[in-house]
């Protein structure tokens, strides 16, 4: 019997995972139109906050259920806990 050795990466973003586990991240990011995207600096700052947040689990925000990389990419998006 094969033992399940999959580990949960609490602070991981999708970009940290193997390509086959990235859930079409680039496709979802590309679907957000250029004018609606957060500037690169703001995007990375948002993700740094998420990495420090206890609600981040396996790239997902437990407060809203979103992949944080996709949520943070939209300029108008807000953190559900008002952290960014
Ligand atoms: S609550 Fe905010 S800071 Fe925490 S993971 Fe969700 S979006 Fe990121």
PDB file of C-alpha atoms in Angstrom, residues 2-3 16 19 25 29 32 40-41 44-46 48-49 51 53 57 60 65 68-71 78-79:
ATOM      1  CA  UNK A   2       1.324   3.418  -0.972  1.00  0.00           C
ATOM      2  CA  UNK A   3       1.636   5.818   1.907  1.00  0.00           C
ATOM      3  CA  UNK A  16       5.898  27.879  -5.103  1.00  0.00           C
ATOM      4  CA  UNK A  19       3.735  23.406 -12.257  1.00  0.00           C
ATOM      5  CA  UNK A  25      -2.614  30.287 -12.209  1.00  0.00           C
ATOM      6  CA  UNK A  29      -4.130  35.993 -14.063  1.00  0.00           C
ATOM      7  CA  UNK A  32      -7.826  39.891 -15.502  1.00  0.00           C
ATOM      8  CA  UNK A  40       3.477  44.815  -9.728  1.00  0.00           C
ATOM      9  CA  UNK A  41       4.847  46.438  -6.555  1.00  0.00           C
ATOM     10  CA  UNK A  44       4.014  41.657  -4.404  1.00  0.00           C
ATOM     11  CA  UNK A  45       3.415  43.683  -1.224  1.00  0.00           C
ATOM     12  CA  UNK A  46      -0.020  42.144  -0.874  1.00  0.00           C
ATOM     13  CA  UNK A  48       4.063  39.339   1.386  1.00  0.00           C
ATOM     14  CA  UNK A  49       1.265  40.215   3.811  1.00  0.00           C
ATOM     15  CA  UNK A  51       2.544  34.921   3.491  1.00  0.00           C
ATOM     16  CA  UNK A  53      -1.064  35.664   7.654  1.00  0.00           C
ATOM     17  CA  UNK A  57      -3.110  27.658   3.793  1.00  0.00           C
ATOM     18  CA  UNK A  60      -5.734  29.759  -0.264  1.00  0.00           C
ATOM     19  CA  UNK A  65     -11.669  30.822  -0.076  1.00  0.00           C
ATOM     20  CA  UNK A  68      -4.494  34.829  -2.832  1.00  0.00           C
ATOM     21  CA  UNK A  69      -2.365  35.300  -5.949  1.00  0.00           C
ATOM     22  CA  UNK A  70      -5.500  35.709  -8.014  1.00  0.00           C
ATOM     23  CA  UNK A  71      -7.328  37.919  -5.517  1.00  0.00           C
ATOM     24  CA  UNK A  78      -9.405  43.877  -0.869  1.00  0.00           C
ATOM     25  CA  UNK A  79      -8.245  41.547   1.868  1.00  0.00           C
TER      26      UNK A  79
END
